[in-house]
Coordinates of C-alpha atoms in Angstrom, one line a residue:
X1 CA 21.7 -31.5 52.3
X2 CA 19.0 -28.9 52.0
X3 CA 16.4 -30.0 49.4
X4 CA 14.1 -27.1 50.0
X5 CA 15.5 -24.7 47.5
X6 CA 15.6 -27.2 44.6
X7 CA 12.0 -28.3 45.4
X8 CA 10.7 -24.7 45.3
X9 CA 12.5 -24.2 41.9
X10 CA 10.8 -27.4 40.5
X11 CA 7.4 -26.2 41.7
X12 CA 8.0 -22.8 40.1
X13 CA 9.1 -24.3 36.8
X14 CA 6.0 -26.5 36.7
X15 CA 3.3 -24.1 37.9
X16 CA 4.4 -20.8 36.4
X17 CA 3.9 -21.9 32.7
X18 CA 0.5 -23.4 33.7
X19 CA -0.5 -20.1 35.4
X20 CA 0.7 -18.1 32.4
X21 CA -1.2 -20.3 29.9
X22 CA -4.4 -20.0 32.1
X23 CA -4.0 -16.2 31.9
X24 CA -3.6 -16.4 28.2
X25 CA -6.7 -18.5 27.8
X26 CA -8.7 -16.0 29.8
X27 CA -7.5 -13.2 27.5
X28 CA -8.3 -15.3 24.5
X29 CA -11.8 -16.0 25.7
X30 CA -12.3 -12.3 26.5
X31 CA -11.0 -11.1 23.1
X32 CA -13.2 -13.6 21.3
X33 CA -16.3 -12.2 22.9
X34 CA -15.1 -8.6 22.0
X35 CA -14.6 -9.6 18.4
X36 CA -18.0 -11.4 18.3
X37 CA -19.9 -8.3 19.6
X38 CA -18.1 -5.6 17.5
X39 CA -20.8 -3.9 15.3
X40 CA -20.6 -5.0 11.6
X41 CA -20.1 -1.4 10.5
X42 CA -17.0 -0.9 12.7
X43 CA -14.6 -3.0 10.6
X44 CA -11.5 -1.1 11.8
X45 CA -12.1 -1.9 15.4
X46 CA -12.8 -5.5 14.6
X47 CA -9.6 -5.8 12.6
X48 CA -7.5 -4.3 15.5
X49 CA -9.2 -6.7 18.0
X50 CA -8.4 -9.6 15.7
X51 CA -4.7 -8.6 15.8
X52 CA -4.8 -8.5 19.6
X53 CA -6.5 -12.0 19.6
X54 CA -3.8 -13.3 17.2
X55 CA -1.1 -12.1 19.5
X56 CA -2.6 -14.0 22.4
X57 CA -2.7 -17.2 20.3
X58 CA 1.0 -16.7 19.3
X59 CA 1.8 -16.3 23.0
X60 CA 0.3 -19.7 23.5
X61 CA 2.3 -21.0 20.5
X62 CA -1.0 -21.6 18.6
X63 CA 0.4 -20.2 15.4
X64 CA -2.4 -21.6 13.2
X65 CA -5.1 -19.7 15.1
X66 CA -2.9 -16.7 15.2
X67 CA -2.3 -16.7 11.5
X68 CA -6.1 -17.1 10.9
X69 CA -6.7 -13.9 13.0
X70 CA -4.0 -12.0 11.2
X71 CA -5.3 -13.0 7.7
X72 CA -8.8 -11.9 8.6
X73 CA -7.4 -8.6 9.8
X74 CA -5.4 -8.2 6.6
X75 CA -8.5 -9.0 4.4
X76 CA -10.5 -6.3 6.2
X77 CA -7.7 -3.7 6.1
X78 CA -7.3 -4.2 2.3
X79 CA -11.0 -3.9 1.7
X80 CA -11.1 -0.7 3.7
X81 CA -8.0 0.6 1.9
X82 CA -6.5 1.3 5.4
X83 CA -2.7 1.4 4.8
X84 CA -1.7 1.5 8.4
X85 CA -3.9 -1.4 9.4
X86 CA -2.7 -3.4 6.3
X87 CA 1.0 -2.9 7.2
X88 CA 0.3 -3.8 10.8
X89 CA -1.3 -7.1 9.7
X90 CA 1.7 -7.8 7.4
X91 CA 4.1 -7.3 10.3
X92 CA 2.4 -9.8 12.5
X93 CA 2.2 -12.4 9.8
X94 CA 5.9 -11.9 9.2
X95 CA 6.6 -12.5 12.9
X96 CA 4.9 -15.9 12.7
X97 CA 6.9 -16.8 9.6
X98 CA 10.1 -15.7 11.5
X99 CA 9.2 -17.8 14.5
X100 CA 8.7 -20.8 12.2
X101 CA 12.1 -20.1 10.6
X102 CA 10.4 -19.5 7.2
X103 CA 12.7 -16.5 6.4
X104 CA 11.5 -16.3 2.8
X105 CA 7.9 -15.6 3.8
X106 CA 9.1 -13.4 6.6
X107 CA 11.1 -11.2 4.2
X108 CA 8.1 -11.0 1.7
X109 CA 5.6 -9.7 4.4
X110 CA 8.2 -7.4 6.0
X111 CA 9.0 -5.9 2.6
X112 CA 5.2 -5.3 2.0
X113 CA 4.8 -3.6 5.4
X114 CA 8.0 -1.5 4.8
X115 CA 6.7 -0.3 1.5
X116 CA 3.4 0.9 3.1
X117 CA 5.1 2.6 6.1
X118 CA 7.4 4.5 3.7
X119 CA 4.4 5.5 1.6
X120 CA 2.4 6.9 4.6
X121 CA 5.7 8.3 6.1
X122 CA 5.4 6.3 9.4
X123 CA 9.0 6.6 10.4
X124 CA 8.6 4.8 13.8
X125 CA 7.1 1.6 12.3
X126 CA 9.4 1.8 9.3
X127 CA 12.3 1.6 11.8
X128 CA 10.7 -1.4 13.6
X129 CA 10.3 -3.3 10.3
X130 CA 13.9 -2.5 9.4
X131 CA 15.0 -4.0 12.7
X132 CA 12.8 -7.2 12.0
X133 CA 14.4 -7.6 8.6
X134 CA 17.9 -7.2 10.2
X135 CA 17.0 -10.0 12.7
X136 CA 15.9 -12.2 9.9
X137 CA 19.2 -11.8 8.1
X138 CA 21.1 -12.3 11.4
X139 CA 19.3 -15.7 11.9
X140 CA 20.3 -16.7 8.4
X141 CA 23.9 -15.8 9.1
X142 CA 24.0 -13.0 6.6
X143 CA 25.9 -10.5 8.8
X144 CA 26.6 -7.7 6.2
X145 CA 22.8 -7.5 5.4
X146 CA 21.9 -7.6 9.1
X147 CA 24.3 -4.7 9.8
X148 CA 22.8 -2.7 6.9
X149 CA 19.2 -3.0 8.1
X150 CA 20.1 -2.5 11.8
X151 CA 22.0 0.6 10.8
X152 CA 19.0 2.1 8.9
X153 CA 16.7 1.3 11.8
X154 CA 19.2 2.9 14.3
X155 CA 19.3 6.1 12.2
X156 CA 15.5 6.4 12.3
X157 CA 15.2 5.7 16.0
X158 CA 17.8 8.3 16.8
X159 CA 16.0 10.8 14.6
X160 CA 12.7 10.1 16.5
X161 CA 14.5 10.1 19.9
X162 CA 13.2 6.6 20.6
X163 CA 15.8 5.8 23.2
X164 CA 14.6 2.3 24.2
X165 CA 14.5 1.2 20.6
X166 CA 18.0 2.6 20.1
X167 CA 19.2 0.5 23.0
X168 CA 17.6 -2.5 21.5
X169 CA 19.5 -2.0 18.2
X170 CA 22.8 -1.6 20.2
X171 CA 22.0 -4.9 22.0
X172 CA 21.4 -7.0 18.9
X173 CA 24.3 -5.5 17.0
X174 CA 26.6 -6.5 19.9
X175 CA 25.7 -10.1 19.0
X176 CA 26.9 -9.5 15.4
X177 CA 30.3 -8.3 16.8
X178 CA 30.6 -11.1 19.4
X179 CA 34.1 -11.9 18.1
X180 CA 35.2 -8.3 18.4
X181 CA 35.0 -8.0 22.2
X182 CA 35.7 -4.2 22.3
X183 CA 33.0 -3.4 19.8
X184 CA 30.6 -5.8 21.4
X185 CA 31.2 -4.4 25.0
X186 CA 30.9 -0.8 23.8
X187 CA 27.5 -1.5 22.2
X188 CA 26.2 -3.4 25.2
X189 CA 27.4 -0.6 27.6
X190 CA 25.6 2.0 25.4
X191 CA 22.4 -0.1 25.5
X192 CA 22.7 -0.6 29.3
X193 CA 23.2 3.2 29.8
X194 CA 19.9 3.9 28.0
X195 CA 17.9 1.1 29.7
X196 CA 19.2 2.2 33.1
X197 CA 17.6 5.6 32.4
X198 CA 14.6 4.3 30.5
X199 CA 13.7 0.9 31.9
X200 CA 11.9 -1.6 29.7
X201 CA 9.3 -4.2 30.5
X202 CA 10.7 -7.0 28.4
X203 CA 13.8 -9.2 29.0
X204 CA 16.0 -7.2 26.6
X205 CA 17.8 -5.3 29.4
X206 CA 18.3 -8.4 31.5
X207 CA 19.9 -10.4 28.6
X208 CA 22.0 -7.4 27.5
X209 CA 23.4 -7.1 31.1
X210 CA 24.1 -10.8 31.3
X211 CA 25.8 -10.8 27.9
X212 CA 27.9 -7.9 29.0
X213 CA 29.3 -10.0 31.8
X214 CA 29.8 -13.0 29.5
X215 CA 31.9 -10.8 27.1
X216 CA 34.2 -9.6 30.0
X217 CA 34.5 -13.3 31.2
X218 CA 35.2 -14.9 27.8
X219 CA 37.7 -12.2 26.9
X220 CA 39.9 -13.4 29.8
X221 CA 38.9 -17.1 29.6
X222 CA 39.9 -17.4 26.0
X223 CA 43.1 -15.3 26.4
X224 CA 41.9 -12.5 24.0
X225 CA 42.8 -9.7 26.5
X226 CA 46.4 -9.4 25.3
X227 CA 45.3 -8.4 21.8
X228 CA 43.1 -5.5 23.1
X229 CA 44.4 -2.1 24.0
X230 CA 43.4 -1.4 27.6
X231 CA 41.5 1.8 28.5
X232 CA 38.8 2.9 31.0
X233 CA 36.3 0.4 29.5
X234 CA 38.6 -2.7 29.3
X235 CA 41.3 -2.8 32.1
X236 CA 44.6 -4.4 31.4
X237 CA 44.4 -6.7 34.5
X238 CA 42.6 -10.0 33.9
X239 CA 41.4 -10.0 37.6
X240 CA 39.7 -6.6 37.1
X241 CA 37.9 -7.8 34.0
X242 CA 36.8 -11.0 35.8
X243 CA 35.5 -8.8 38.7
X244 CA 33.5 -6.7 36.2
X245 CA 32.1 -9.8 34.6
X246 CA 30.9 -11.2 38.0
X247 CA 29.2 -7.9 38.8
X248 CA 27.2 -7.9 35.5
X249 CA 26.3 -11.6 35.7
X250 CA 25.1 -11.3 39.3
X251 CA 23.1 -8.2 38.3
X252 CA 21.4 -10.1 35.4
X253 CA 20.6 -13.0 37.9
X254 CA 19.0 -10.5 40.3
X255 CA 16.9 -8.9 37.5
X256 CA 15.8 -12.4 36.4
X257 CA 14.7 -13.3 40.0
X258 CA 12.8 -10.0 40.2
X259 CA 11.0 -10.9 36.9
X260 CA 10.4 -14.5 37.9
X261 CA 12.3 -15.5 34.8
X262 CA 13.5 -18.9 35.9
X263 CA 15.1 -19.9 32.5
X264 CA 17.4 -16.8 32.3
X265 CA 18.1 -17.0 36.0
X266 CA 19.3 -20.6 35.6
X267 CA 21.3 -19.8 32.4
X268 CA 23.3 -16.9 33.9
X269 CA 23.7 -18.9 37.2
X270 CA 25.4 -21.6 35.1
X271 CA 27.7 -18.9 33.6
X272 CA 28.5 -17.6 37.0
X273 CA 29.5 -21.1 38.2
X274 CA 31.9 -21.3 35.3
X275 CA 33.4 -17.9 36.3
X276 CA 33.7 -19.0 39.9
X277 CA 35.4 -22.3 38.9
X278 CA 37.8 -20.2 36.8
X279 CA 38.5 -18.0 39.8
X280 CA 39.1 -21.1 42.1
X281 CA 35.8 -20.6 44.1
X282 CA 34.9 -24.3 43.7
X283 CA 32.2 -24.3 46.5
X284 CA 30.4 -21.4 44.9
X285 CA 30.8 -22.9 41.5
X286 CA 29.3 -26.2 42.8
X287 CA 26.3 -24.6 44.5
X288 CA 25.4 -22.5 41.5
X289 CA 25.9 -25.4 39.1
X290 CA 23.7 -27.5 41.4
X291 CA 20.9 -24.9 41.2
X292 CA 21.2 -24.7 37.4
X293 CA 21.2 -28.5 37.1
X294 CA 18.0 -28.9 39.2
X295 CA 16.2 -26.3 37.1
X296 CA 17.4 -27.9 33.9
X297 CA 16.5 -31.4 35.1
X298 CA 13.0 -30.1 36.0
X299 CA 12.5 -28.7 32.6
X300 CA 14.0 -31.8 31.0
X301 CA 11.8 -34.0 33.2
X302 CA 8.7 -32.2 32.0
X303 CA 9.9 -32.6 28.4
X304 CA 10.3 -36.3 29.0
X305 CA 6.8 -36.5 30.4
X306 CA 5.5 -34.8 27.3
X307 CA 7.4 -37.2 25.0
X308 CA 6.0 -40.2 27.0
X309 CA 2.5 -38.8 26.7
X310 CA 3.1 -38.3 23.0
X311 CA 4.2 -42.0 22.6
X312 CA 1.2 -43.2 24.5
X313 CA -1.1 -41.1 22.3
X314 CA 0.7 -42.6 19.2
X315 CA 0.0 -46.1 20.4
X316 CA -3.6 -45.4 21.0
X317 CA -3.8 -43.9 17.5
X318 CA -2.2 -47.0 16.0
X319 CA -4.8 -49.2 17.8
X320 CA -7.6 -47.1 16.4
X321 CA -6.1 -47.3 13.0
X322 CA -6.1 -51.1 13.2
X323 CA -9.7 -51.1 14.1
X324 CA -10.5 -48.8 11.3
X325 CA -8.6 -51.0 8.9
X326 CA -10.7 -54.0 9.9
X327 CA -13.9 -52.1 9.5
X328 CA -12.7 -51.1 6.0
X329 CA -12.0 -54.7 5.1
X330 CA -15.5 -55.7 6.2
X331 CA -17.0 -52.9 4.3
X332 CA -15.2 -53.7 1.0
X333 CA -17.8 -56.3 -0.1
X334 CA -20.6 -53.8 0.3
X335 CA -18.6 -51.1 -1.5
X336 CA -18.2 -53.4 -4.5
X337 CA -21.9 -53.8 -4.8
X338 CA -22.4 -50.1 -4.6
X339 CA -19.8 -49.2 -7.3
X340 CA -22.0 -49.7 -10.3
X341 CA -24.8 -47.7 -8.8
X342 CA -22.4 -44.9 -7.8
X343 CA -20.8 -44.9 -11.3
X344 CA -24.3 -44.4 -12.9
X345 CA -25.2 -41.7 -10.4
X346 CA -21.9 -39.9 -11.1
X347 CA -22.4 -40.1 -14.9
X348 CA -25.9 -38.5 -14.5
X349 CA -24.4 -35.8 -12.2
X350 CA -21.6 -35.0 -14.7
X351 CA -24.2 -34.8 -17.6
X352 CA -26.4 -32.5 -15.5
X353 CA -23.3 -30.4 -14.6
X354 CA -22.4 -30.0 -18.3
X355 CA -26.0 -28.9 -19.2
X356 CA -25.9 -26.4 -16.3
X357 CA -22.5 -25.1 -17.4
X358 CA -23.7 -24.6 -21.0
X359 CA -26.7 -22.6 -19.6
X360 CA -24.4 -20.4 -17.5
X361 CA -22.1 -19.8 -20.5
X362 CA -25.0 -18.9 -22.7
X363 CA -26.3 -16.4 -20.2
X364 CA -22.8 -14.8 -19.9
X365 CA -22.5 -14.5 -23.6
X366 CA -26.0 -12.9 -23.8
X367 CA -24.9 -10.4 -21.1
X368 CA -21.7 -9.6 -23.1
X369 CA -23.6 -9.2 -26.3
X370 CA -26.1 -6.8 -24.6
X371 CA -23.2 -4.8 -23.2
X372 CA -21.5 -4.6 -26.6
X373 CA -24.7 -3.5 -28.3
X374 CA -25.0 -0.7 -25.8
X375 CA -21.4 0.4 -26.4
X376 CA -22.1 0.3 -30.2
X377 CA -25.2 2.4 -29.8
X378 CA -23.3 5.0 -27.7
X379 CA -20.5 5.0 -30.3
X380 CA -23.0 5.5 -33.2
X381 CA -24.7 8.4 -31.3
X382 CA -21.3 10.1 -30.6
X383 CA -20.3 9.6 -34.3
X384 CA -23.5 11.2 -35.4
X385 CA -22.8 14.2 -33.2
X386 CA -19.2 14.3 -34.5
X387 CA -20.4 14.5 -38.1
X388 CA -22.8 17.3 -37.2
X389 CA -19.8 19.1 -35.7
X390 CA -17.7 18.4 -38.8
X391 CA -20.4 19.8 -41.1
X392 CA -20.6 22.9 -39.1
X393 CA -16.8 23.4 -38.9
X394 CA -16.5 23.2 -42.7
X395 CA -19.6 25.2 -43.5
X396 CA -18.6 28.6 -42.0
X397 CA -15.3 29.2 -43.8
X398 CA -16.6 27.9 -47.1
X399 CA -19.7 30.1 -46.7
X400 CA -17.5 33.2 -46.3
X401 CA -15.6 32.2 -49.5
X402 CA -18.9 31.7 -51.5
X403 CA -20.2 35.1 -50.3
X404 CA -17.1 36.8 -51.5
X405 CA -17.3 35.2 -55.0
X406 CA -21.0 36.1 -55.2
X407 CA -20.3 39.7 -54.3
X408 CA -17.6 39.9 -56.8
X409 CA -19.8 38.3 -59.5
X410 CA -22.7 40.8 -58.9
X411 CA -20.5 43.8 -59.3
X412 CA -16.8 43.5 -59.5
X413 CA -16.5 47.4 -59.4
X414 CA -17.6 47.6 -55.8
X415 CA -14.1 46.8 -54.6
X416 CA -11.0 48.7 -55.6
X417 CA -7.9 46.7 -56.8
X418 CA -6.3 47.3 -53.5
X419 CA -9.4 46.0 -51.6
X420 CA -9.6 43.0 -54.0
X421 CA -5.9 42.1 -53.3
X422 CA -6.4 42.4 -49.6
X423 CA -9.5 40.3 -49.7
X424 CA -7.9 37.7 -51.9
X425 CA -4.9 37.5 -49.5
X426 CA -7.3 37.0 -46.5
X427 CA -9.3 34.4 -48.4
X428 CA -6.1 32.6 -49.4
X429 CA -4.9 32.5 -45.8
X430 CA -8.4 31.4 -44.7
X431 CA -8.4 28.6 -47.3
X432 CA -5.0 27.4 -46.2
X433 CA -6.1 27.3 -42.6
X434 CA -9.3 25.5 -43.6
X435 CA -7.3 22.9 -45.5
X436 CA -5.1 22.4 -42.4
X437 CA -8.1 22.1 -40.2
X438 CA -9.8 19.6 -42.6
X439 CA -6.7 17.5 -42.6
X440 CA -6.6 17.5 -38.8
X441 CA -10.3 16.7 -38.6
X442 CA -10.1 13.9 -41.1
X443 CA -7.0 12.3 -39.4
X444 CA -8.8 12.6 -36.1
X445 CA -12.0 11.1 -37.4
X446 CA -10.0 8.2 -39.0
X447 CA -8.3 7.5 -35.7
X448 CA -11.6 7.6 -33.8
X449 CA -13.6 5.3 -36.0
X450 CA -12.8 2.2 -34.1
X451 CA -13.5 3.3 -30.5
X452 CA -14.4 6.9 -30.7
X453 CA -13.0 7.7 -27.3
X454 CA -11.1 10.7 -26.0
X455 CA -7.3 10.5 -26.0
X456 CA -6.1 12.7 -23.2
X457 CA -2.6 14.3 -22.9
X458 CA -1.1 17.6 -21.6
X459 CA -1.9 20.5 -24.0
X460 CA -0.3 23.9 -23.7
X461 CA -2.9 26.7 -23.7
X462 CA -0.7 28.6 -26.2
X463 CA -1.3 25.8 -28.7
X464 CA -5.1 26.2 -28.3
X465 CA -4.9 29.9 -28.8
X466 CA -2.7 29.5 -31.9
X467 CA -5.3 27.1 -33.4
X468 CA -8.1 29.7 -32.9
X469 CA -6.0 32.5 -34.5
X470 CA -5.3 30.3 -37.5
X471 CA -8.9 29.2 -37.8
X472 CA -10.4 32.8 -37.8
X473 CA -7.8 34.8 -39.8
X474 CA -10.4 36.4 -42.1
X475 CA -12.6 37.7 -39.3
X476 CA -11.1 41.2 -39.3
X477 CA -14.2 42.9 -37.9
X478 CA -13.7 41.2 -34.5
X479 CA -10.9 42.0 -32.1
X480 CA -9.6 38.8 -30.4
X481 CA -7.8 38.9 -27.0
X482 CA -6.0 35.9 -25.5
X483 CA -5.0 35.9 -21.8
X484 CA -3.1 33.0 -20.0
X485 CA -0.2 32.5 -17.6
X486 CA 3.0 31.5 -19.5
X487 CA 3.5 27.7 -19.6
X488 CA -0.1 26.9 -18.5
X489 CA -1.4 23.6 -19.9
X490 CA -4.5 21.4 -19.6
X491 CA -4.8 17.6 -19.5
X492 CA -7.6 16.5 -21.9
X493 CA -8.3 15.4 -25.5
X494 CA -6.8 18.1 -27.8
X495 CA -9.2 17.7 -30.7
X496 CA -12.4 17.6 -28.6
X497 CA -11.3 20.8 -26.8
X498 CA -10.3 22.6 -30.0
X499 CA -13.7 21.7 -31.5
X500 CA -15.5 23.0 -28.4
X501 CA -13.5 26.3 -28.3
X502 CA -13.9 26.8 -32.1
X503 CA -17.7 26.4 -32.0
X504 CA -18.0 28.7 -28.9
X505 CA -15.9 31.3 -30.8
X506 CA -18.1 30.9 -33.9
X507 CA -21.3 31.3 -31.9
X508 CA -19.9 34.5 -30.3
X509 CA -19.0 35.9 -33.7
X510 CA -22.5 35.1 -35.0
X511 CA -24.1 36.6 -31.8
X512 CA -22.3 39.9 -32.2
X513 CA -23.7 40.7 -35.7
X514 CA -24.9 44.3 -35.6
X515 CA -22.7 45.2 -32.7
X516 CA -20.4 48.2 -33.2
X517 CA -16.9 47.4 -32.0
X518 CA -16.9 43.6 -31.6
X519 CA -14.5 42.1 -29.0
X520 CA -14.0 38.4 -28.0
X521 CA -11.7 37.6 -25.1
X522 CA -10.4 34.2 -24.2
X523 CA -8.9 33.7 -20.7
X524 CA -7.2 30.7 -19.0
X525 CA -6.3 30.3 -15.4
X526 CA -5.6 27.7 -12.7
X527 CA -8.1 27.4 -9.9
X528 CA -7.5 24.8 -7.2
X529 CA -7.1 21.4 -8.9
X530 CA -8.8 22.5 -12.1
X531 CA -8.0 24.5 -15.3
X532 CA -10.6 27.1 -16.3
X533 CA -11.1 28.7 -19.8
X534 CA -13.6 31.4 -20.5
X535 CA -14.8 33.2 -23.6
X536 CA -16.5 36.6 -23.3
X537 CA -18.1 38.7 -26.0
X538 CA -19.7 42.1 -25.9
X539 CA -22.7 41.1 -28.0
X540 CA -26.4 41.7 -27.1
X541 CA -26.4 38.8 -24.6
X542 CA -28.9 36.0 -24.2
X543 CA -32.5 36.2 -23.1
X544 CA -33.8 34.4 -20.1
X545 CA -35.6 31.9 -22.3
X546 CA -32.3 31.1 -24.1
X547 CA -30.5 30.7 -20.8
X548 CA -33.2 28.3 -19.6
X549 CA -32.9 26.3 -22.8
X550 CA -29.2 26.0 -22.3
X551 CA -29.6 24.9 -18.7
X552 CA -32.2 22.3 -19.7
X553 CA -30.0 21.1 -22.6
X554 CA -32.4 22.2 -25.3
X555 CA -30.8 22.9 -28.7
X556 CA -30.0 26.5 -29.3
X557 CA -29.0 27.7 -32.8
X558 CA -28.7 25.8 -36.0
X559 CA -26.1 24.7 -38.4
X560 CA -26.3 28.1 -40.1
X561 CA -25.8 30.1 -37.0
X562 CA -23.3 27.9 -35.1
X563 CA -23.3 24.5 -33.6
X564 CA -26.2 23.9 -31.1
X565 CA -24.9 24.4 -27.6
X566 CA -26.5 21.1 -26.5
X567 CA -24.0 19.3 -28.8
X568 CA -21.2 21.4 -27.5
X569 CA -22.2 20.3 -23.9
X570 CA -22.3 16.7 -25.0
X571 CA -18.7 17.0 -26.4
X572 CA -17.6 18.6 -23.2
X573 CA -19.2 15.9 -21.1
X574 CA -17.3 13.2 -23.1
X575 CA -13.9 14.7 -21.9
X576 CA -15.1 15.4 -18.4
X577 CA -15.5 19.1 -18.9
X578 CA -18.3 21.3 -17.5
X579 CA -19.7 24.5 -19.2
X580 CA -21.2 27.4 -17.2
X581 CA -23.1 30.3 -18.8
X582 CA -23.3 33.8 -17.5
X583 CA -25.2 36.3 -19.7
X584 CA -27.6 39.3 -19.5
X585 CA -29.4 41.0 -22.3
X586 CA -27.4 44.0 -23.4
X587 CA -24.2 43.1 -21.5
X588 CA -22.6 40.3 -23.5
X589 CA -22.1 36.6 -22.8
X590 CA -19.5 34.5 -21.0
X591 CA -19.0 30.7 -21.2
X592 CA -16.7 29.1 -18.7
X593 CA -15.1 25.7 -19.2
X594 CA -13.9 23.8 -16.2
X595 CA -11.5 20.8 -16.7
X596 CA -10.2 18.8 -13.7
X597 CA -6.4 18.4 -13.6

């Protein structure tokens, strides 16, 4: 008997894993040096290198070190807000959970990665995660769910023309349909056709080819051929199906030999021996089964050696434990003598810790009180400005009413009955508008007394224009124009913005005294991601000194002439609005409000 071949197989089985692990160790050492020397400011590169290092640890079955690398990468990715890197880390953590058959954690991390890939529209990686989720369900025996996720992944891979990945889906779905020989064979043939055209580096093509042969063999072996309608794929003759099975199984064995894949070579050789035995080729069946048995025995022998080594290690550990126990017994007497001293020391330590804790809490409370005092001071300043605005808003309409009554008292004959009726109508309308404005301001002030903070919401520009029209109905000497695109709205605090627009309008009215035909124009438009509103008057304009005061935030005007522009700027700053001024003496003034969307 020739023992040469079995001896070579045994050597390969023993030395190939050793060689592979030595290569992995070299890669691990190299990657550890790379990670160590990555500059601290290049966190993205360091995270990617950690993922590569983790993959090498996983290849060595050191899942603890692999998980540590992936967790470090995930932490960096989340601090960098890098979605792609975060999802990549989640995927690798999920693969470790999958390999440990912890399908719950596997599904949690895969779901997190899938959510990110959909958010950033990364279709390729979305498909890969869907495939991983399908495999998780397949291992749990949940076939309907596995089919669902494999189907979604297949749809994306076809869209992206990822042929190798499409073939991979066909191959795993063939396993789902293992009891439906026709469906299984059709999927495996489809996968083989793609891999023949686009070869892959992993063992997927090899296993798919071998499984294809197994399907043809078992279809005859278990007498399932009679229930299948014959066609070009599945012949009616059992001998033809067995011939096809032998061709695919031998092809898988040759691929395994070429790849130095001893385990798969032995597995499909054992399947081939069963096929040969079924066909009556007993010598071939014996030779192939002998090869399989030698390889299997070699692997089993190594496993036994590992178990013996484990038992020896366990015995050594037990001896060490016995020695440690004896040392503990000898030390018990000394420990009893130390207990009282240790108890006293611990009591002092606890008391010191309590005092320290009280000190820390006191400092925290002082910081919180300082912060609250600052917030209270800011709120009081804002409230003071608000009441200055309130005084101004109520002064102007009432002043007009008082002026009318004084004029009528001095000489009631200056106005005709028709003029009196017209003025009384305007004053009545102005008074009603003033009453409405007072109610709105008082309600607003009541709601703002606790926090005094803006309450932002979408506000149609048309509503702001309507408010200005109702507030200045008695100002007949000024022509008001309002321009805006239909449906335009701005996101801000309505009452703050109304107050700002109202005071800018009042300032423009006051500034145009002595001007012939007085015109005020409000415009609103969308510019980029911001809404802009502008008010333009045809008054005398502002001097260079006034413009400088505005830019330096020095108060302009008084409560009699309109709210100081510095207060208006403060109100605008509170709601995140900026005010720009454009004016020249003799050519009017324009204020432009810019509010981010």
